[in-house]
CSV table of C-alpha atoms in Angstrom, one decimal:
chain,number,residue,atom,x,y,z
A,12,ASP,CA,20.7,46.2,-26.8
A,13,SER,CA,24.1,45.9,-28.7
A,14,GLY,CA,22.0,44.8,-31.7
A,15,ALA,CA,20.1,48.1,-31.8
A,16,GLY,CA,21.9,50.4,-34.2
A,17,ARG,CA,19.4,53.1,-33.8
A,18,THR,CA,17.6,54.4,-30.6
A,19,VAL,CA,13.9,53.6,-30.7
A,20,LEU,CA,11.1,55.2,-28.7
A,21,SER,CA,7.2,54.6,-29.0
A,22,ARG,CA,5.2,57.2,-30.4
A,23,ALA,CA,3.1,57.4,-27.4
A,24,VAL,CA,5.7,58.2,-25.0
A,25,ALA,CA,7.2,60.8,-27.5
A,26,GLN,CA,3.7,62.5,-27.7
A,27,ARG,CA,3.4,62.2,-23.8
A,28,LEU,CA,6.9,64.1,-23.5
A,29,GLY,CA,6.0,66.7,-26.2
A,30,LEU,CA,8.5,65.7,-28.7
A,31,GLN,CA,8.1,66.8,-32.1
A,32,ALA,CA,9.4,64.8,-35.1
A,33,THR,CA,11.1,66.6,-37.9
A,34,ALA,CA,12.2,63.8,-40.5
A,35,LYS,CA,11.0,60.6,-41.6
A,36,GLY,CA,12.9,57.3,-42.1
A,37,SER,CA,12.9,53.5,-41.8
A,38,LEU,CA,14.4,50.8,-40.0
A,39,GLY,CA,15.6,47.2,-40.6
A,40,GLY,CA,16.2,44.3,-38.2
A,41,VAL,CA,16.0,40.5,-38.0
A,42,GLY,CA,12.7,40.5,-40.0
A,43,THR,CA,12.2,41.1,-43.6
A,44,GLY,CA,11.2,44.5,-44.9
A,45,ARG,CA,11.6,47.8,-43.1
A,46,VAL,CA,9.6,49.7,-40.5
A,47,ASP,CA,8.6,53.2,-41.3
A,48,VAL,CA,9.5,55.6,-38.5
A,49,ASP,CA,9.4,59.4,-37.7
A,50,ILE,CA,12.6,61.0,-36.3
A,51,VAL,CA,13.2,63.3,-33.4
A,52,LYS,CA,16.5,64.9,-34.4
A,53,ASN,CA,19.5,65.6,-31.7
A,54,ALA,CA,17.7,64.7,-28.6
A,55,THR,CA,19.4,64.4,-25.2
A,56,ILE,CA,18.9,61.1,-22.9
A,57,GLN,CA,19.6,61.2,-19.2
A,58,LEU,CA,20.1,57.7,-17.7
A,59,GLY,CA,21.2,58.4,-14.1
A,60,ASP,CA,24.5,60.1,-14.2
A,61,VAL,CA,25.0,59.3,-18.1
A,62,ARG,CA,24.1,62.2,-20.5
A,63,LEU,CA,23.8,61.2,-24.0
A,64,GLU,CA,23.4,64.3,-26.3
A,65,GLY,CA,22.6,64.4,-30.1
A,66,VAL,CA,20.7,61.4,-30.3
A,67,ASP,CA,18.2,60.9,-33.0
A,68,LEU,CA,15.0,59.2,-31.7
A,69,ASN,CA,13.4,56.9,-34.1
A,70,LEU,CA,9.6,56.8,-33.3
A,71,VAL,CA,7.5,53.7,-33.8
A,72,ASN,CA,3.9,52.5,-32.7
A,73,ASP,CA,5.0,49.2,-31.2
A,74,VAL,CA,8.3,48.5,-29.6
A,75,HIS,CA,8.7,44.7,-30.2
A,76,GLY,CA,5.1,44.0,-29.4
A,77,ASP,CA,5.8,44.7,-25.6
A,78,ARG,CA,3.5,47.4,-24.1
A,79,ALA,CA,5.9,47.6,-21.0
A,80,THR,CA,8.9,48.5,-23.2
A,81,VAL,CA,8.8,51.9,-24.3
A,82,GLY,CA,12.3,52.3,-26.1
A,83,ILE,CA,15.4,50.5,-27.0
A,84,ILE,CA,18.9,52.0,-26.7
A,85,GLY,CA,22.0,50.4,-28.1
A,86,TYR,CA,24.6,52.0,-30.3
A,87,ASP,CA,24.2,55.5,-29.0
A,88,LEU,CA,24.9,54.4,-25.4
A,89,LEU,CA,27.6,51.7,-26.2
A,90,CYS,CA,29.7,53.8,-28.7
A,91,GLY,CA,30.8,56.3,-25.8
A,92,SER,CA,30.5,54.2,-22.8
A,93,VAL,CA,32.0,51.2,-21.2
A,94,VAL,CA,28.9,49.0,-20.3
A,95,ALA,CA,29.3,46.1,-17.8
A,96,LEU,CA,26.5,43.5,-17.8
A,97,ASP,CA,26.1,41.2,-14.8
A,98,TYR,CA,23.6,38.5,-15.5
A,99,LYS,CA,23.7,37.2,-12.0
A,100,GLN,CA,22.6,40.1,-10.1
A,101,PRO,CA,21.2,41.1,-12.7
A,102,SER,CA,22.6,44.8,-13.3
A,103,ILE,CA,24.0,47.1,-16.0
A,104,THR,CA,26.9,49.3,-14.9
A,105,VAL,CA,27.7,52.3,-17.3
A,106,THR,CA,31.1,54.0,-16.9
A,107,ALA,CA,33.1,56.8,-18.7
A,108,PRO,CA,36.1,55.2,-20.7
A,109,SER,CA,38.4,57.6,-19.4
A,110,VAL,CA,38.0,56.3,-15.7
A,111,PHE,CA,37.2,52.7,-16.6
A,112,HIS,CA,39.8,50.0,-15.3
A,113,TYR,CA,39.1,46.4,-16.1
A,114,GLN,CA,39.6,43.9,-13.1
A,115,GLY,CA,39.2,40.2,-14.1
A,116,ASN,CA,40.6,37.2,-16.0
A,117,GLY,CA,38.2,37.5,-19.2
A,118,ASP,CA,39.4,37.6,-22.8
A,119,VAL,CA,39.9,40.7,-24.6
A,120,LEU,CA,38.4,40.2,-28.1
A,121,PRO,CA,38.4,42.6,-31.0
A,122,LEU,CA,35.3,43.8,-32.6
A,123,THR,CA,34.5,44.8,-36.0
A,124,PHE,CA,31.7,47.0,-37.2
A,125,LYS,CA,29.4,46.9,-40.1
A,126,GLY,CA,27.5,50.1,-39.9
A,127,ARG,CA,26.3,50.4,-36.3
A,128,TRP,CA,26.3,46.6,-35.6
A,129,PRO,CA,29.2,45.0,-33.6
A,130,TYR,CA,30.7,41.7,-34.4
A,131,VAL,CA,33.2,39.3,-32.9
A,132,ARG,CA,35.2,36.3,-34.6
A,133,GLY,CA,33.9,33.0,-33.4
A,134,THR,CA,34.0,29.2,-34.4
A,135,LEU,CA,30.7,27.3,-34.5
A,136,LYS,CA,30.3,23.4,-35.1
A,137,VAL,CA,27.2,21.9,-36.2
A,138,PRO,CA,26.5,18.1,-36.7
A,139,GLY,CA,28.0,16.3,-39.6
A,140,LEU,CA,30.0,19.4,-40.8
A,141,GLU,CA,33.4,21.0,-40.2
A,142,PRO,CA,33.6,23.7,-37.8
A,143,VAL,CA,32.9,27.3,-39.5
A,144,ASN,CA,34.9,30.5,-38.5
A,145,ASP,CA,32.9,33.6,-39.1
A,146,ASP,CA,32.1,37.0,-37.6
A,147,PHE,CA,29.0,36.7,-35.2
A,148,LEU,CA,26.7,39.8,-34.3
A,149,ILE,CA,26.7,40.6,-30.8
A,150,ASP,CA,23.2,41.2,-29.8
A,151,THR,CA,22.4,41.3,-26.1
A,152,GLY,CA,18.7,42.0,-27.0
A,153,SER,CA,18.3,38.6,-28.7
A,154,GLU,CA,17.1,35.5,-26.7
A,155,ASP,CA,18.8,33.2,-29.4
A,156,ALA,CA,22.0,31.6,-28.4
A,157,VAL,CA,24.3,31.4,-31.6
A,158,ASN,CA,22.9,31.7,-35.0
A,159,HIS,CA,24.5,30.9,-38.4
A,160,PRO,CA,23.1,30.0,-41.9
A,161,ILE,CA,25.3,26.8,-41.7
A,162,ILE,CA,22.5,25.2,-39.6
A,163,ARG,CA,20.7,24.7,-42.9
A,164,GLN,CA,23.3,22.1,-43.9
A,165,SER,CA,23.5,20.4,-40.7
A,166,LYS,CA,23.1,16.8,-40.5
A,167,GLY,CA,21.3,17.0,-37.2
A,168,GLU,CA,17.7,17.3,-36.5
A,169,LEU,CA,16.0,20.3,-38.0
A,170,ARG,CA,12.6,21.7,-37.4
A,171,GLU,CA,10.6,24.4,-39.2
A,172,ALA,CA,10.6,27.8,-37.3
A,173,GLN,CA,9.5,31.5,-37.7
A,174,THR,CA,12.5,33.8,-37.7
A,175,GLY,CA,12.7,37.4,-36.8
A,176,ALA,CA,9.7,37.2,-34.3
A,177,GLY,CA,9.8,40.1,-31.8
A,178,GLY,CA,12.1,42.2,-34.0
A,179,PHE,CA,11.5,45.0,-36.7
A,180,GLY,CA,10.3,43.7,-39.9
A,181,GLN,CA,8.1,40.8,-40.7
A,182,SER,CA,8.9,37.2,-39.4
A,183,LEU,CA,9.6,34.5,-42.1
A,184,ALA,CA,10.0,30.8,-42.4
A,185,GLY,CA,13.1,29.2,-41.5
A,186,VAL,CA,14.8,26.3,-39.5
A,187,ILE,CA,16.2,25.7,-36.1
A,188,GLY,CA,18.5,23.0,-35.3
A,189,PRO,CA,21.3,21.9,-32.7
A,190,ASN,CA,24.9,23.3,-32.4
A,191,GLU,CA,27.4,21.0,-31.0
A,192,TRP,CA,29.6,23.8,-29.7
A,193,PHE,CA,30.6,27.4,-30.1
A,194,ARG,CA,34.2,28.9,-29.4
A,195,ILE,CA,34.8,32.7,-28.7
A,196,GLY,CA,38.2,33.5,-27.5
A,197,ASN,CA,39.5,30.9,-25.1
A,198,THR,CA,35.9,30.0,-24.1
A,199,THR,CA,33.9,27.1,-25.6
A,200,ILE,CA,30.0,26.8,-24.9
A,201,GLY,CA,28.4,23.5,-25.2
A,202,PRO,CA,25.4,22.5,-27.1
A,203,THR,CA,23.0,25.4,-28.1
A,204,TYR,CA,20.8,25.9,-31.0
A,205,SER,CA,20.8,27.9,-34.3
A,206,VAL,CA,18.1,29.7,-36.0
A,207,CYS,CA,18.1,30.5,-39.7
A,208,CYS,CA,17.7,32.9,-41.2
A,209,ALA,CA,16.9,36.5,-40.6
A,210,GLY,CA,15.5,38.8,-43.2
A,211,ASN,CA,18.6,40.9,-43.4
A,212,GLU,CA,22.0,39.3,-44.5
A,213,ASP,CA,23.9,41.5,-42.2
A,214,VAL,CA,22.1,39.9,-39.1
A,215,SER,CA,22.2,36.4,-40.6
């Protein structure tokens, strides 16, 4: 999950594995407020042939309200690996940067980081307004398409929505409405929807 700046594990699984937390902290996400966590410091995670060392595990009671999901990993994996997502297979391939060679005709897009969150430059058009250029959070763990606060000013049809549902923090009242198009690099994506706004300004 590229929108996960911290690695998260359910407390029940940590207990089953005999992991002992030695610190406390809190997590913020798309919801408002923060969630208290216990932290297991400097853990090692093995994913197939991929070994991640020195990872802090943030323990929570409930991982996004889904009993089948016992943990979330994002930044700790992505910052030291090349991760290829194939949504048609579907599959995820993790490769060491030293041996990765890209073969394809896709765009190479520069990323910027705010804390542990990755952003890419894009352009969004909503009804009745000029296109807006901004940095958009890359969040492979989100089911939303392209979100931006500009949707509040849209001349298109808006309806009330709860934002931040399924993420960390409490959901809050917001709006959802149509985007005309979104452009990233040389690719233009047709009509989608924007939801506004998250409880965290960096996520919005």
